[in-house]
Short mmCIF file of N, CA, C and O in Angstrom, two decimals:
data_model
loop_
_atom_site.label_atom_id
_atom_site.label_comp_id
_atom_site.label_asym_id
_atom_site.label_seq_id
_atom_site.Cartn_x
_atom_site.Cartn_y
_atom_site.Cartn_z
N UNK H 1 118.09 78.20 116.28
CA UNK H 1 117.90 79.47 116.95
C UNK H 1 117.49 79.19 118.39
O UNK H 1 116.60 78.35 118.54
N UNK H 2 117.99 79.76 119.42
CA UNK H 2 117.45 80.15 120.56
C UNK H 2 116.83 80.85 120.81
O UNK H 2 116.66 81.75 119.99
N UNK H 3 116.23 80.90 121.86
CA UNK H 3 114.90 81.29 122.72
C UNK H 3 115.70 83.16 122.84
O UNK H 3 115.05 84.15 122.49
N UNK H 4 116.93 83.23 123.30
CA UNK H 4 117.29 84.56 123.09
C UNK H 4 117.67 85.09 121.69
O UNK H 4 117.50 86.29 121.47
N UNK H 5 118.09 84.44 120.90
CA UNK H 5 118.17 84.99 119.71
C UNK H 5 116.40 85.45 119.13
O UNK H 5 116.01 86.58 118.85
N UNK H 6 115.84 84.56 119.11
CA UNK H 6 114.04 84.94 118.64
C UNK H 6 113.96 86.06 119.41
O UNK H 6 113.97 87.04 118.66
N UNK H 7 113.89 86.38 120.57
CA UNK H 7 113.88 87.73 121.62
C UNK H 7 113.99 89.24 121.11
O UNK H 7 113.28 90.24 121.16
N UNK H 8 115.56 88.78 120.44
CA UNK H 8 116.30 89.44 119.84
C UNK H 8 115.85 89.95 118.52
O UNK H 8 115.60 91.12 118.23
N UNK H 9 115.80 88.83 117.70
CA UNK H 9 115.10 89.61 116.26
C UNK H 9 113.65 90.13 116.57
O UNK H 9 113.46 91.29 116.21
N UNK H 10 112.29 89.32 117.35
CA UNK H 10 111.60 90.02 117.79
C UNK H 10 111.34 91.48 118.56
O UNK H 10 110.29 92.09 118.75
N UNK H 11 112.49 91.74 118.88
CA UNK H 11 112.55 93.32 119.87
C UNK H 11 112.89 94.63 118.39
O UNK H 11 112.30 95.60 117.92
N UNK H 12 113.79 94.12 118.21
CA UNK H 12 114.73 94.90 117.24
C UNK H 12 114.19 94.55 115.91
O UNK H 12 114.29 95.62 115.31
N UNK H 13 113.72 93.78 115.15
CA UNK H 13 113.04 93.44 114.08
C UNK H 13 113.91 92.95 113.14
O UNK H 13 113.42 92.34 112.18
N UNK H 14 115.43 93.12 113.23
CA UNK H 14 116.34 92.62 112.53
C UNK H 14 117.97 92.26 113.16
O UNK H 14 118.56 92.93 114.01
N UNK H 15 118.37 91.31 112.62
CA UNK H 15 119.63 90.72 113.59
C UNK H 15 120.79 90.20 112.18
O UNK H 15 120.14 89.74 111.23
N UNK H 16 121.62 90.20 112.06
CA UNK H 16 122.19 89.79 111.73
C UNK H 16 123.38 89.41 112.12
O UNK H 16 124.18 90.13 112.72
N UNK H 17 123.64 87.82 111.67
CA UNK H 17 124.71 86.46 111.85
C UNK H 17 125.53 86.76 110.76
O UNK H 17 125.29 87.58 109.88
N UNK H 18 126.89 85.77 110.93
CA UNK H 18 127.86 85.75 109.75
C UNK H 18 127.28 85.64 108.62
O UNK H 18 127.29 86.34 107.62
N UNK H 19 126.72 84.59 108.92
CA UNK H 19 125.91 83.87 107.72
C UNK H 19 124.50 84.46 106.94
O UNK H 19 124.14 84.32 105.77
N UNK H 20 123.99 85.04 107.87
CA UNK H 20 122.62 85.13 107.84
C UNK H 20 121.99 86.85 108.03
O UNK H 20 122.67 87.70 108.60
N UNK H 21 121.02 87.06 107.62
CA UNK H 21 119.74 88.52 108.33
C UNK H 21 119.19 87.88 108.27
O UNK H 21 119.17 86.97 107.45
N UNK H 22 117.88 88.29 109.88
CA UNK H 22 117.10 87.73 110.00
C UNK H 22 115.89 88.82 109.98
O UNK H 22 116.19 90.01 109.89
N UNK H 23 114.68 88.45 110.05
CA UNK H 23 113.74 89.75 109.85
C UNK H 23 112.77 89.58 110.52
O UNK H 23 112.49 88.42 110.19
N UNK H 24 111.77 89.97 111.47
CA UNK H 24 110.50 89.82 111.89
C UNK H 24 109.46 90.63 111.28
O UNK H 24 109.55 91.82 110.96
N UNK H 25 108.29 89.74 111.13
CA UNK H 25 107.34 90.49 110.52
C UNK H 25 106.22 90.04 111.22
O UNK H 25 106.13 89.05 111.95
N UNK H 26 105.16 91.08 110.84
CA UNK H 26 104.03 90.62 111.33
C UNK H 26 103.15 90.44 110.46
O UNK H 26 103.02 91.37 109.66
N UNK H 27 102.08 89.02 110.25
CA UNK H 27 101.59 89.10 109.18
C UNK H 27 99.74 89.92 109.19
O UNK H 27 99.61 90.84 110.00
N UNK H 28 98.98 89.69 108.68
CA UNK H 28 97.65 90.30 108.28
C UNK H 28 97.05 89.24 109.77
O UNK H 28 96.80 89.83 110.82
N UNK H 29 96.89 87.89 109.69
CA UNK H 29 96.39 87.33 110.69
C UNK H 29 96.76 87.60 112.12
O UNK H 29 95.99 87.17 112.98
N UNK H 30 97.96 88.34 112.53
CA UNK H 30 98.57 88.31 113.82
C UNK H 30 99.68 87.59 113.99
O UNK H 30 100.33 87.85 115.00
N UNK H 31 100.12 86.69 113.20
CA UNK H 31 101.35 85.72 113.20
C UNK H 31 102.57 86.69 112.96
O UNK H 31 102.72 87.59 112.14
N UNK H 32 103.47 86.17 114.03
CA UNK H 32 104.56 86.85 113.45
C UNK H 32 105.06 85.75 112.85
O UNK H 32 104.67 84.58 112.96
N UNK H 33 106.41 86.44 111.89
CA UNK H 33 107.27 85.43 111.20
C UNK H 33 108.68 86.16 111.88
O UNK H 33 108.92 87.19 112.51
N UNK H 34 109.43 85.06 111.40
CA UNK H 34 110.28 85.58 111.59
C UNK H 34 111.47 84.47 110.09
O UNK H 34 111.82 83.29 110.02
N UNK H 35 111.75 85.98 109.00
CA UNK H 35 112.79 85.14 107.81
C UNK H 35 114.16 85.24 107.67
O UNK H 35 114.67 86.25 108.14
N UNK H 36 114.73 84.57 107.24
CA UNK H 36 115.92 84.48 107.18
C UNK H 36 116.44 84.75 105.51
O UNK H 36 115.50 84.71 104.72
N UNK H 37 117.49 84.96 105.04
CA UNK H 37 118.27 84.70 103.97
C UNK H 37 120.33 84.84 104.25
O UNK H 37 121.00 85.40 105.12
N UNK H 38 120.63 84.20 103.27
CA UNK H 38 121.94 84.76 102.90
C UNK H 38 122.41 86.12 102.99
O UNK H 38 121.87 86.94 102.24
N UNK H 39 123.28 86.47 103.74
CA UNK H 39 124.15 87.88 103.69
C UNK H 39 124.34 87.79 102.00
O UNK H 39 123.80 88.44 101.11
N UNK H 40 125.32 86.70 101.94
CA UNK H 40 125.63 87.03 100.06
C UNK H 40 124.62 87.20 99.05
O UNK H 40 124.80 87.71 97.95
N UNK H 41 123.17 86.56 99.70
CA UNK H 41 122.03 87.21 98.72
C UNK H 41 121.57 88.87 98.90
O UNK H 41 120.68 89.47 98.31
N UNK H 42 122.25 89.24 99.66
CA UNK H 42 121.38 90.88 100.13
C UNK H 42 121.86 91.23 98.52
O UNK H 42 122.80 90.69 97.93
N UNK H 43 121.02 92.19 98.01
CA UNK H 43 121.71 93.17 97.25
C UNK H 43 121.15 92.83 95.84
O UNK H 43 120.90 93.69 95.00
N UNK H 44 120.96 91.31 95.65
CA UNK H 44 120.80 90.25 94.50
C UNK H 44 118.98 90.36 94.35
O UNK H 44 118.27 90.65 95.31
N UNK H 45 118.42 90.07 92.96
CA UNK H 45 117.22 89.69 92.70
C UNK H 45 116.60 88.77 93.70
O UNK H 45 115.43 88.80 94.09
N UNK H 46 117.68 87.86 94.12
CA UNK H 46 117.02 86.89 94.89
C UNK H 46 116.16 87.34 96.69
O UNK H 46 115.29 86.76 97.34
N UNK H 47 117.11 88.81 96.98
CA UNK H 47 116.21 89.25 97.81
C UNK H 47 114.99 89.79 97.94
O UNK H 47 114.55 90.29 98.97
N UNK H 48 114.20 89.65 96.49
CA UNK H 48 112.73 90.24 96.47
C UNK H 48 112.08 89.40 96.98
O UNK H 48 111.01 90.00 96.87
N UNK H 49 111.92 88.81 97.29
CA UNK H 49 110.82 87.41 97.31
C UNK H 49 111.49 86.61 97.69
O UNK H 49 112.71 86.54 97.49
N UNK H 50 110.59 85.56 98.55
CA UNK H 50 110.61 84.48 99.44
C UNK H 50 110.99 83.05 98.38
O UNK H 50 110.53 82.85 97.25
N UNK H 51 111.91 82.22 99.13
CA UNK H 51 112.44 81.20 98.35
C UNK H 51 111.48 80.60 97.61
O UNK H 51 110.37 80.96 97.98
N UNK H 52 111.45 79.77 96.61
CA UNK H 52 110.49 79.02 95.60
C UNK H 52 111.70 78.53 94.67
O UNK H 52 112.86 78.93 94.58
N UNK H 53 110.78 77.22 93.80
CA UNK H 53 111.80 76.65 93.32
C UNK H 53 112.20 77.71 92.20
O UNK H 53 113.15 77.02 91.84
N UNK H 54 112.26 78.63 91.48
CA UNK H 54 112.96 79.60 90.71
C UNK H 54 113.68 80.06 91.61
O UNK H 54 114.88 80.24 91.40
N UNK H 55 113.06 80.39 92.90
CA UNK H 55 114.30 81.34 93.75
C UNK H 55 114.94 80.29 94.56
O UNK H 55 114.17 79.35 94.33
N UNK H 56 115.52 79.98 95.07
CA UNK H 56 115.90 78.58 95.88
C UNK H 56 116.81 79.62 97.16
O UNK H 56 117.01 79.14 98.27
N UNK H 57 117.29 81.06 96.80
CA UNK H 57 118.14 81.49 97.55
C UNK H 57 117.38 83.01 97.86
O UNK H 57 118.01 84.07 97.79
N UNK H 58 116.26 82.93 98.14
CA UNK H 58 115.35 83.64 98.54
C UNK H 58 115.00 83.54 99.71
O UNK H 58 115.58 82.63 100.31
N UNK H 59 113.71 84.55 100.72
CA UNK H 59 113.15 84.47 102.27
C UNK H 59 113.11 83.45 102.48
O UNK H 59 112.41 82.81 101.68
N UNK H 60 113.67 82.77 103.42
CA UNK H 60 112.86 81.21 104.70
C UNK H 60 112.43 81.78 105.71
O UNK H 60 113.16 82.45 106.44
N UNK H 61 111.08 81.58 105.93
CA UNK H 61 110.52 81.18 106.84
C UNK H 61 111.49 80.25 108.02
O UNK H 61 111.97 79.13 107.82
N UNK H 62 111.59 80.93 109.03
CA UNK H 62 112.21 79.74 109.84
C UNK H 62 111.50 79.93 111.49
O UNK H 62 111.85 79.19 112.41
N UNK H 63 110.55 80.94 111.68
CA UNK H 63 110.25 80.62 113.18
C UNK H 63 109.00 81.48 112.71
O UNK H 63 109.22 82.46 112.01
N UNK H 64 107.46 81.09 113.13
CA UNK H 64 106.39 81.40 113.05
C UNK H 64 105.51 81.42 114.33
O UNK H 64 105.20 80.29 114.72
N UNK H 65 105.13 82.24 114.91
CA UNK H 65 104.49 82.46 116.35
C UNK H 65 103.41 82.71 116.15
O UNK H 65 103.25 83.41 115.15
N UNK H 66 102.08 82.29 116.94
CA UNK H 66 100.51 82.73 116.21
C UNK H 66 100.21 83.16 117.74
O UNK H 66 100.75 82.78 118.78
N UNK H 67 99.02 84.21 117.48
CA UNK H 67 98.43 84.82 118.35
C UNK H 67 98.31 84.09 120.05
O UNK H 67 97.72 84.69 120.95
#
């Protein structure tokens, strides 16, 4: 990811790639996140919850910003 793409999901809160939605959040401490998953997971169980080894095709974490 680039410095304008982060911009991007940060302004708008959501972006989506061929591949990918991305999501910004903000957490309880002030951190934002910012997660990713599969387009082909939208829709699926696997979009409740953040990847783990049961979910493997669940939320990533992929860019985290702290106060």
């Amino acid at each position: 990811m680039n410095k304008d793409f982060i911009r991007k999901v940060l302004a708008i809160g959501i972006a989506d790639t061929k591949r990918y939605r991305y999501v910004a959040r903000l957490c309880l401490d002030g951190t934002v996140i910012i997660k990713r998953i599969a387009r082909a997971a939208l829709g699926t169980t696997a979009a409740l919850t953040d990847a783990s080894a049961t979910n493997p095709d669940g939320w990533r974490i992929v860019y985290r910003a702290t106060p």
